[in-house]
Amino acid sequence: MMEKNMKTAAVMMMFTAGLVCADGPWVVSSADVALDTRSKSSLIADTDEEVDARSYTEDLSGFSKIDTRINRGTLIMFM
Amino acid sequence: MKSKKGLMVLASLTLIAWTLAAQPVVTGVSMARRAGTRIVDINYTLSGEDAIVTLGITVGGVALPTDKVTAVSGAAGRIVAPGTHSIAWDTAADGVELNTTAAKAALSVWATNDPPPVLVIDMGSGSGSSEYPVTYYAGVEALPYGGLDNYIYRLNLIVMRRIKAGSFKMGVPPGVNVTLTKDFYAGVFEITQRQWAQVTGEPTRSNFLDRETQACRAVEQLSFNSIRGTEAQGGWGWPTNTGVYSESFVGRLRARTGLATLDLPTEAQWEYACRAGTTTVFNDGNAVATLDAPHDLTNQWLHALGRYRFNGGYVNEGATAPGTAVPPAYGTHFAGMYQPNGWGLYDMHGNVYELCLDWWSPTLNVGNGIDPTGPDRGASETITKRGGAYSSTASSCTSAFRINEGTSQANTYVGMRLFMTLP
């Protein structure tokens, strides 16, 4: 019994040390859920609207000499 | 005897409870598609202490590629306080079409003193703004807008990578032992003309102003005083203190981001970041590379690593310095187009010299080798700079080469890279 207690304590101490010295993030997950994110073209009879919330608006009015184009394909590169 | 064992168990349980109480804990993670849209909402509850949460998605136990979960807004990638929070993931923007019954939101929970590997400062609100949002990412693959290839990371956004603490041999081989005990962030790119303008409101400080590439070229004609402030403004306190002038480039960034340790690097941090674990002349780890003549001038191994005098820095095959009205082919180079080092940092060799914090010492001054801060200023008014420039020959662009610059000098070959030391 005593030996078991010793083992239990040792395991707990190791676990605690692991928590204290943990490097990097903890990962916490949700439960499994059903998810349908198909677009209208592939989702028949679905009336969902597609929303693209990812945009980046630039105000370049103060920088008349600065190139406003951020698409790699429009910039001319010289090596 | 038995009670002693019981006490040990009790002590362990107490220690575990204390440890958990001192850590951020996330519970109650749920996920559902928002009706009428392709946005997925993820809710969670944080307790314990402030934390940074980043989002991953698994389907049937397999993680979606990180670059497919980038269009994320809400309580992700920034410091949040305990409470209930929401994240929105725009699957349409990421082009992700799922149809599954086994999707999971996998939240990574980062303590604020152990933040994620990538940090982005958004200066899109301009030089008059009082706030620049800071967002953390689990890796460069998780960066939105298509990742580092998008020029936005050389324009209104500054992207930095976390560098782990460690030891290395500093200087010309055999070098001296140096240990950096604190992790730090280092800019992926040198600060560009646009980034400087976004913070300071100065649109045309630099020498190379061709319309096609100037905004993404490294900013030059920077002085230590313009970056941190003059002596009278409180910008010369290093290494006694880390204070800067509130209206300097670093001062503005600190105030607007809340990141109080943004700064130039120490000379040791710079070389550690440049070498990225290598001990060779350049940071590609190629042991064959040499500076033996004629490679001290033009150098075939340096050609792919950064802009210097003989691969376009100067005109007429390295003979003539470019003037103000030069074609984009010469002078500084568009940031981040040469080969990065092993830690993902670009242009550590050449392009523009990068100013450091250390006051100049003709020989390496690393003290006891632990977190060196360079010499006390004394009567010095010159600062260490590293990395070489577009105007340099190969021997000035190595990982170990060091030289100095006056604090008020603002030459066309001097720029900077942003660093931030973690606690």
Coordinates of C-alpha atoms in Angstrom, one line a residue:
Chain A
M1 CA 0.0 0.0 0.0
M2 CA 2.8 2.4 1.0
E3 CA 4.7 1.6 -2.2
K4 CA 1.5 2.3 -4.2
N5 CA 1.2 5.7 -2.4
M6 CA 4.8 6.5 -3.2
K7 CA 4.2 5.7 -6.8
T8 CA 1.1 7.8 -6.9
A9 CA 2.9 10.7 -5.4
A10 CA 5.8 10.3 -7.8
V11 CA 3.4 10.3 -10.8
M12 CA 1.6 13.3 -9.5
M13 CA 4.9 15.2 -8.9
M14 CA 6.0 14.3 -12.5
F15 CA 2.7 15.4 -13.9
T16 CA 2.9 18.7 -12.0
A17 CA 6.5 19.3 -13.1
G18 CA 5.4 18.6 -16.6
L19 CA 2.7 21.3 -16.3
V20 CA 5.1 23.8 -14.8
C21 CA 7.8 23.2 -17.5
A22 CA 5.4 22.8 -20.4
D23 CA 6.6 24.5 -23.5
G24 CA 4.1 25.7 -26.1
P25 CA 0.4 25.8 -26.1
W26 CA -2.3 23.6 -24.7
V27 CA -4.8 22.3 -27.2
V28 CA -8.4 22.1 -26.3
S29 CA -10.9 20.7 -28.8
S30 CA -14.7 20.9 -29.2
A31 CA -16.8 17.8 -29.5
D32 CA -17.3 16.4 -33.0
V33 CA -19.9 18.5 -34.9
A34 CA -21.6 18.3 -38.2
L35 CA -20.3 21.0 -40.5
D36 CA -21.4 21.9 -44.0
T37 CA -19.6 24.8 -45.6
R38 CA -20.1 24.1 -49.2
S39 CA -20.8 26.9 -51.6
K40 CA -24.0 27.5 -53.4
S41 CA -22.8 25.9 -56.5
S42 CA -22.2 22.6 -54.9
L43 CA -25.0 22.8 -52.3
I44 CA -28.3 22.2 -54.1
A45 CA -31.3 24.0 -52.6
D46 CA -29.2 26.0 -50.1
T47 CA -29.9 29.7 -50.2
D48 CA -26.9 30.7 -48.1
E49 CA -25.1 33.8 -49.1
E50 CA -21.4 33.7 -49.5
V51 CA -19.6 36.3 -47.4
D52 CA -15.9 37.1 -47.7
A53 CA -15.0 39.0 -44.5
R54 CA -11.3 38.9 -45.3
S55 CA -10.3 42.2 -46.9
Y56 CA -7.6 44.7 -46.4
T57 CA -8.3 48.3 -47.2
E58 CA -5.5 50.7 -47.7
D59 CA -5.5 54.4 -47.4
L60 CA -2.7 55.7 -49.5
S61 CA -3.8 59.2 -49.9
G62 CA -0.8 60.5 -48.0
F63 CA 1.8 58.7 -50.0
S64 CA 1.6 59.9 -53.6
K65 CA 4.9 58.4 -54.6
I66 CA 4.3 55.0 -53.1
D67 CA 3.2 52.1 -55.2
T68 CA -0.3 51.1 -54.4
R69 CA -0.2 47.7 -55.9
I70 CA 0.3 44.7 -53.6
N71 CA -0.3 41.9 -56.0
R72 CA 3.0 40.2 -56.8
G73 CA 2.0 39.8 -60.4
T74 CA 1.8 43.5 -61.1
L75 CA 5.2 44.5 -59.8
I76 CA 8.2 44.3 -62.1
M77 CA 11.1 42.6 -60.4
F78 CA 14.8 43.1 -61.3
M79 CA 17.5 40.9 -59.7
Chain B
M1 CA 4.9 6.8 8.1
K2 CA 1.5 6.4 6.4
S3 CA 0.6 10.0 7.1
K4 CA 3.8 11.1 5.5
K5 CA 2.7 9.5 2.3
G6 CA -0.7 11.1 2.6
L7 CA 1.0 14.4 3.1
M8 CA 3.0 13.9 -0.1
V9 CA -0.1 13.1 -2.1
L10 CA -1.9 16.2 -0.6
A11 CA 1.1 18.4 -1.4
S12 CA 1.1 17.1 -4.9
L13 CA -2.6 17.8 -5.4
T14 CA -2.1 21.3 -3.9
L15 CA 0.7 21.9 -6.3
I16 CA -1.3 20.7 -9.3
A17 CA -4.2 22.9 -8.2
W18 CA -1.9 25.9 -7.8
T19 CA -0.3 25.2 -11.2
L20 CA -3.6 24.9 -13.0
A21 CA -4.9 28.1 -11.3
A22 CA -1.9 30.0 -12.6
Q23 CA -2.4 28.8 -16.1
P24 CA -5.0 29.9 -18.6
V25 CA -7.7 27.2 -19.0
V26 CA -10.1 27.0 -21.9
T27 CA -13.4 25.0 -21.6
G28 CA -16.7 24.9 -23.3
V29 CA -15.5 24.9 -26.9
S30 CA -18.3 24.8 -29.4
M31 CA -18.6 25.3 -33.1
A32 CA -21.4 25.8 -35.6
R33 CA -22.1 27.4 -39.0
R34 CA -23.7 30.7 -38.9
A35 CA -27.1 30.5 -40.5
G36 CA -27.3 32.0 -43.9
T37 CA -23.5 32.3 -44.4
R38 CA -20.4 30.2 -44.8
I39 CA -19.0 31.6 -41.6
V40 CA -18.3 29.2 -38.8
D41 CA -18.6 30.5 -35.2
I42 CA -16.4 29.0 -32.5
N43 CA -17.2 29.9 -28.9
Y44 CA -15.0 29.2 -25.8
T45 CA -14.6 30.2 -22.2
L46 CA -11.2 31.2 -20.8
S47 CA -10.4 31.2 -17.1
G48 CA -7.3 31.5 -15.0
E49 CA -5.5 34.4 -16.7
D50 CA -5.1 36.2 -19.9
A51 CA -4.1 34.1 -22.9
I52 CA -3.7 34.0 -26.7
V53 CA -5.9 31.5 -28.5
T54 CA -5.2 30.3 -32.1
L55 CA -7.6 28.2 -34.1
G56 CA -7.1 24.9 -35.8
I57 CA -9.7 22.6 -37.4
T58 CA -9.7 18.8 -37.6
V59 CA -12.0 16.6 -39.7
G60 CA -12.2 13.0 -38.8
G61 CA -9.2 13.5 -36.6
V62 CA -7.1 14.9 -39.3
A63 CA -6.0 18.6 -39.1
L64 CA -6.8 20.9 -42.0
P65 CA -3.7 22.5 -43.4
T66 CA -2.8 25.6 -41.5
D67 CA -3.0 27.7 -44.6
K68 CA -6.7 26.7 -45.0
V69 CA -7.7 28.3 -41.6
T70 CA -6.4 31.9 -42.1
A71 CA -9.6 34.0 -42.6
V72 CA -10.2 34.2 -38.8
S73 CA -11.5 37.1 -36.8
G74 CA -12.7 37.8 -33.3
A75 CA -11.0 36.5 -30.2
A76 CA -8.2 34.6 -31.9
G77 CA -4.5 35.6 -32.2
R78 CA -4.7 38.4 -29.6
I79 CA -4.5 38.6 -25.9
V80 CA -7.9 38.0 -24.3
A81 CA -9.0 38.2 -20.7
P82 CA -10.9 35.5 -18.9
G83 CA -14.5 35.2 -20.0
T84 CA -16.6 33.9 -22.9
H85 CA -15.3 34.7 -26.4
S86 CA -16.1 34.0 -30.0
I87 CA -14.0 33.4 -33.1
A88 CA -15.4 33.6 -36.7
W89 CA -13.9 31.6 -39.5
D90 CA -14.8 32.6 -43.0
T91 CA -14.6 29.3 -44.9
A92 CA -15.5 31.0 -48.2
A93 CA -12.5 33.3 -48.0
D94 CA -10.3 30.3 -47.3
G95 CA -12.0 28.3 -50.1
V96 CA -12.8 25.4 -47.7
E97 CA -15.9 23.3 -48.5
L98 CA -16.6 20.8 -45.8
N99 CA -19.4 18.3 -45.6
T100 CA -18.7 16.2 -42.5
T101 CA -20.2 15.0 -39.3
A102 CA -16.9 14.9 -37.5
A103 CA -15.4 18.4 -37.4
K104 CA -13.6 19.7 -34.4
A105 CA -12.4 23.2 -33.4
A106 CA -8.9 22.7 -31.9
L107 CA -7.9 25.7 -29.9
S108 CA -4.3 26.2 -29.0
V109 CA -4.0 28.2 -25.8
W110 CA -0.8 30.2 -25.4
A111 CA 0.3 31.8 -22.1
T112 CA 1.1 35.5 -22.6
N113 CA 4.7 34.9 -21.5
D114 CA 5.0 32.1 -24.0
P115 CA 3.3 33.5 -27.1
P116 CA 2.9 32.0 -30.6
P117 CA 5.8 31.8 -33.1
V118 CA 4.7 34.7 -35.4
L119 CA 3.6 38.2 -34.6
V120 CA 2.1 40.8 -37.0
I121 CA 1.8 44.5 -36.3
D122 CA -0.9 46.2 -38.5
M123 CA -0.1 49.9 -39.2
G124 CA -2.8 50.3 -41.8
S125 CA -4.4 53.1 -39.7
G126 CA -1.4 55.3 -40.5
S127 CA 1.0 57.7 -38.8
G128 CA -1.6 59.6 -36.9
S129 CA -3.1 56.6 -35.3
S130 CA -3.0 55.8 -31.6
E131 CA -3.3 52.1 -32.0
Y132 CA -1.8 49.4 -34.2
P133 CA -3.4 46.0 -33.7
V134 CA -1.1 43.1 -32.9
T135 CA -2.0 39.6 -34.0
Y136 CA -0.2 36.3 -33.2
Y137 CA -0.2 33.2 -35.5
A138 CA 0.8 29.6 -34.9
G139 CA 3.2 29.8 -37.9
V140 CA 3.8 31.7 -41.1
E141 CA 1.6 29.2 -42.8
A142 CA -1.3 30.6 -40.8
L143 CA -0.8 34.2 -42.1
P144 CA -3.8 35.6 -43.9
Y145 CA -3.9 37.2 -47.4
G146 CA -1.9 34.4 -48.9
G147 CA 1.1 34.4 -46.5
L148 CA 4.5 36.1 -46.8
D149 CA 4.4 36.2 -50.6
N150 CA 1.8 38.9 -50.3
Y151 CA 3.5 42.3 -50.4
I152 CA 1.2 43.6 -47.6
Y153 CA 3.8 42.1 -45.2
R154 CA 6.3 44.6 -46.6
L155 CA 3.8 47.5 -46.6
N156 CA 1.3 48.1 -43.9
L157 CA 2.1 45.0 -41.8
I158 CA 5.3 44.1 -40.0
V159 CA 5.8 40.3 -39.5
M160 CA 8.1 39.0 -36.9
R161 CA 9.2 35.4 -36.0
R162 CA 10.0 34.1 -32.5
I163 CA 13.6 33.0 -32.0
K164 CA 14.3 30.6 -29.3
A165 CA 17.0 31.4 -26.7
G166 CA 20.3 29.5 -27.0
S167 CA 24.0 29.6 -27.2
F168 CA 26.4 30.2 -30.1
K169 CA 29.9 31.1 -31.1
M170 CA 29.9 34.9 -31.8
G171 CA 32.3 36.6 -34.2
V172 CA 35.0 35.4 -36.6
P173 CA 35.9 31.7 -35.9
P174 CA 36.8 30.4 -33.4
G175 CA 34.5 33.0 -31.9
V176 CA 33.5 33.6 -28.3
N177 CA 30.8 31.7 -26.3
V178 CA 27.6 33.7 -26.0
T179 CA 24.3 32.6 -24.4
L180 CA 21.0 34.4 -24.9
T181 CA 18.7 33.4 -22.1
K182 CA 15.5 35.0 -23.4
D183 CA 13.5 34.3 -26.5
F184 CA 12.9 37.2 -28.8
Y185 CA 11.1 38.1 -32.0
A186 CA 13.0 39.3 -35.0
G187 CA 11.6 41.0 -38.1
V188 CA 11.2 38.6 -41.1
F189 CA 12.2 41.6 -43.4
E190 CA 14.1 44.7 -42.9
I191 CA 11.9 47.7 -42.3
T192 CA 10.7 49.0 -45.7
Q193 CA 10.1 52.5 -46.9
R194 CA 6.4 52.1 -46.6
Q195 CA 6.5 50.7 -43.1
W196 CA 8.7 53.6 -42.0
A197 CA 6.3 56.1 -43.6
Q198 CA 3.2 54.5 -42.1
V199 CA 4.6 55.0 -38.6
T200 CA 6.4 58.4 -39.0
G201 CA 4.5 60.1 -41.7
E202 CA 7.7 60.7 -43.7
P203 CA 7.0 59.6 -47.3
T204 CA 10.3 60.1 -49.0
R205 CA 13.2 59.7 -46.6
S206 CA 15.0 57.1 -48.8
N207 CA 17.3 57.5 -51.8
F208 CA 15.8 54.9 -54.1
L209 CA 12.4 56.2 -55.1
D210 CA 11.5 54.4 -58.3
R211 CA 7.8 54.0 -58.5
E212 CA 7.7 50.3 -59.2
T213 CA 9.4 49.0 -56.1
Q214 CA 10.2 51.7 -53.7
A215 CA 7.5 51.0 -51.1
C216 CA 8.9 47.5 -50.6
R217 CA 12.5 48.4 -50.6
A218 CA 14.4 48.6 -47.3
V219 CA 14.2 52.1 -45.9
E220 CA 17.6 53.8 -45.7
Q221 CA 19.1 57.0 -44.5
L222 CA 18.1 56.0 -41.0
S223 CA 20.0 57.2 -38.0
F224 CA 20.1 55.8 -34.5
N225 CA 18.5 59.1 -33.4
S226 CA 15.6 58.8 -35.8
I227 CA 14.9 55.3 -34.7
R228 CA 15.2 55.8 -30.9
G229 CA 15.7 59.5 -30.2
T230 CA 18.7 61.8 -29.5
E231 CA 20.6 61.9 -26.2
A232 CA 18.5 64.9 -25.1
Q233 CA 15.3 63.1 -26.0
G234 CA 16.3 60.1 -23.9
G235 CA 17.2 57.7 -26.8
W236 CA 20.8 57.0 -25.7
G237 CA 20.1 55.3 -22.3
W238 CA 21.3 51.8 -23.5
P239 CA 22.5 49.7 -21.8
T240 CA 21.5 51.4 -18.5
N241 CA 17.9 51.5 -19.6
T242 CA 15.7 50.8 -22.6
G243 CA 14.0 54.1 -22.8
V244 CA 13.3 55.8 -26.2
Y245 CA 11.9 59.1 -27.3
S246 CA 8.1 58.8 -27.5
E247 CA 7.9 60.3 -31.0
S248 CA 10.8 58.2 -32.4
F249 CA 10.0 55.3 -34.7
V250 CA 10.4 52.8 -31.9
G251 CA 8.7 55.0 -29.4
R252 CA 5.6 55.3 -31.6
L253 CA 5.5 51.6 -32.3
R254 CA 5.8 50.8 -28.6
A255 CA 2.9 53.2 -27.6
R256 CA 0.6 52.1 -30.4
T257 CA 1.1 48.4 -30.0
G258 CA 1.5 48.1 -26.3
L259 CA 4.7 46.0 -26.9
A260 CA 7.1 47.8 -24.6
T261 CA 10.2 45.9 -25.6
L262 CA 10.1 46.6 -29.3
D263 CA 13.6 47.8 -30.2
L264 CA 16.7 47.4 -32.2
P265 CA 18.6 44.1 -31.5
T266 CA 21.6 43.8 -29.3
E267 CA 24.6 42.9 -31.5
A268 CA 24.6 39.4 -30.0
Q269 CA 20.9 39.0 -30.8
W270 CA 21.5 40.2 -34.4
E271 CA 24.3 37.7 -35.0
Y272 CA 22.5 34.8 -33.4
A273 CA 19.5 35.5 -35.5
C274 CA 21.6 35.9 -38.6
R275 CA 23.5 32.7 -38.2
A276 CA 20.4 30.6 -37.4
G277 CA 22.6 27.9 -36.0
T278 CA 25.3 28.1 -38.7
T279 CA 29.0 28.6 -38.1
T280 CA 29.9 29.4 -41.7
V281 CA 30.9 32.7 -43.4
F282 CA 27.3 33.2 -44.6
N283 CA 24.1 31.9 -43.1
D284 CA 23.3 29.3 -45.7
G285 CA 25.6 26.9 -43.8
N286 CA 27.8 26.3 -46.9
A287 CA 31.2 25.4 -45.5
V288 CA 32.8 25.8 -48.9
A289 CA 32.1 29.5 -49.0
T290 CA 35.2 31.6 -48.5
L291 CA 36.4 35.2 -48.5
D292 CA 39.8 34.3 -49.9
A293 CA 40.7 36.7 -52.8
P294 CA 39.0 37.4 -55.1
H295 CA 35.9 36.2 -53.1
D296 CA 36.3 39.0 -50.7
L297 CA 35.0 41.3 -53.3
T298 CA 32.6 39.5 -55.6
N299 CA 31.4 36.2 -54.1
Q300 CA 29.5 33.5 -55.8
W301 CA 28.0 32.1 -52.5
L302 CA 26.6 35.5 -51.5
H303 CA 24.9 36.1 -54.8
A304 CA 21.7 34.2 -53.7
L305 CA 21.6 35.4 -50.2
G306 CA 21.3 39.2 -50.4
R307 CA 21.9 42.4 -52.4
Y308 CA 25.5 43.6 -52.4
R309 CA 27.8 45.6 -54.6
F310 CA 28.4 42.9 -57.2
N311 CA 24.9 41.5 -57.8
G312 CA 23.1 44.7 -58.6
G313 CA 23.9 47.0 -55.7
Y314 CA 26.3 49.1 -57.8
V315 CA 26.1 49.8 -61.6
N316 CA 28.9 49.0 -64.1
E317 CA 29.6 45.6 -62.5
G318 CA 30.2 47.0 -59.0
A319 CA 32.3 50.0 -60.1
T320 CA 29.8 52.9 -59.7
A321 CA 27.5 53.9 -57.0
P322 CA 23.9 54.4 -58.2
G323 CA 22.5 58.0 -57.9
T324 CA 19.1 59.1 -56.9
A325 CA 17.4 58.5 -60.2
V326 CA 18.4 54.9 -60.8
P327 CA 16.5 52.1 -62.4
P328 CA 15.0 49.7 -59.9
A329 CA 17.7 47.1 -60.9
Y330 CA 20.3 48.9 -58.7
G331 CA 20.8 50.1 -55.1
T332 CA 18.7 48.5 -52.4
H333 CA 16.5 45.5 -53.3
F334 CA 12.8 44.7 -52.8
A335 CA 12.6 43.1 -49.3
G336 CA 12.5 39.3 -49.0
M337 CA 13.4 38.2 -52.5
Y338 CA 16.7 36.4 -51.7
Q339 CA 17.1 33.1 -49.9
P340 CA 16.1 33.3 -46.3
N341 CA 18.2 31.8 -43.5
G342 CA 17.2 28.6 -41.6
W343 CA 15.0 30.5 -39.3
G344 CA 13.0 32.2 -42.0
L345 CA 14.7 35.7 -41.9
Y346 CA 15.4 37.5 -45.1
D347 CA 18.2 39.9 -46.2
M348 CA 20.4 39.4 -43.1
H349 CA 23.3 39.7 -45.6
G350 CA 23.5 42.9 -47.6
N351 CA 20.7 45.3 -48.8
V352 CA 21.1 47.8 -45.9
Y353 CA 23.3 47.8 -42.8
E354 CA 21.1 47.1 -39.7
L355 CA 21.7 49.3 -36.7
C356 CA 22.1 47.6 -33.3
L357 CA 21.7 48.8 -29.7
D358 CA 25.3 48.3 -28.7
W359 CA 27.7 51.3 -28.5
W360 CA 30.7 50.6 -30.6
S361 CA 33.7 48.7 -29.3
P362 CA 36.5 48.0 -31.8
T363 CA 36.7 44.5 -30.4
L364 CA 33.8 42.2 -29.4
N365 CA 32.7 43.1 -25.9
V366 CA 30.4 40.4 -24.6
G367 CA 31.2 40.6 -20.9
N368 CA 30.6 37.2 -19.2
G369 CA 28.9 36.0 -22.4
I370 CA 25.4 36.0 -20.9
D371 CA 22.9 38.3 -22.7
P372 CA 25.7 40.7 -23.8
T373 CA 24.6 44.4 -24.0
G374 CA 27.9 45.8 -25.3
P375 CA 30.0 48.4 -23.6
D376 CA 28.8 51.3 -21.5
R377 CA 28.6 54.4 -23.7
G378 CA 31.3 56.4 -22.1
A379 CA 32.1 59.1 -24.5
S380 CA 31.1 57.1 -27.6
E381 CA 28.7 58.5 -30.1
T382 CA 28.9 55.6 -32.5
I383 CA 26.6 52.6 -32.7
T384 CA 27.3 49.1 -34.0
K385 CA 25.8 48.1 -37.3
R386 CA 25.8 44.6 -39.0
G387 CA 25.1 42.7 -42.1
G388 CA 26.6 44.8 -44.9
A389 CA 24.7 46.7 -47.6
Y390 CA 24.0 47.0 -51.3
S391 CA 27.2 49.1 -51.5
S392 CA 29.4 46.6 -49.7
T393 CA 31.8 44.1 -51.0
A394 CA 31.4 40.5 -49.9
S395 CA 33.8 40.7 -46.9
S396 CA 31.5 43.3 -45.3
C397 CA 28.4 41.2 -45.6
T398 CA 29.3 38.1 -43.5
S399 CA 27.6 36.9 -40.4
A400 CA 30.5 38.1 -38.3
F401 CA 31.5 41.4 -39.9
R402 CA 30.9 44.5 -37.7
I403 CA 31.5 48.2 -38.0
N404 CA 30.1 51.4 -36.6
E405 CA 28.0 54.4 -37.5
G406 CA 27.5 57.8 -35.9
T407 CA 24.2 58.2 -34.1
S408 CA 23.2 61.2 -36.2
Q409 CA 24.5 59.8 -39.5
A410 CA 21.8 58.9 -42.0
N411 CA 23.6 57.3 -44.9
T412 CA 21.9 55.8 -47.9
Y413 CA 23.1 52.3 -46.9
V414 CA 21.9 52.2 -43.3
G415 CA 18.5 50.8 -42.2
M416 CA 17.1 48.6 -39.5
R417 CA 15.2 45.5 -38.5
L418 CA 12.8 45.4 -35.6
F419 CA 13.3 43.0 -32.7
M420 CA 11.4 42.4 -29.4
T421 CA 12.9 40.6 -26.4
L422 CA 10.5 38.4 -24.4
P423 CA 10.5 38.4 -20.5

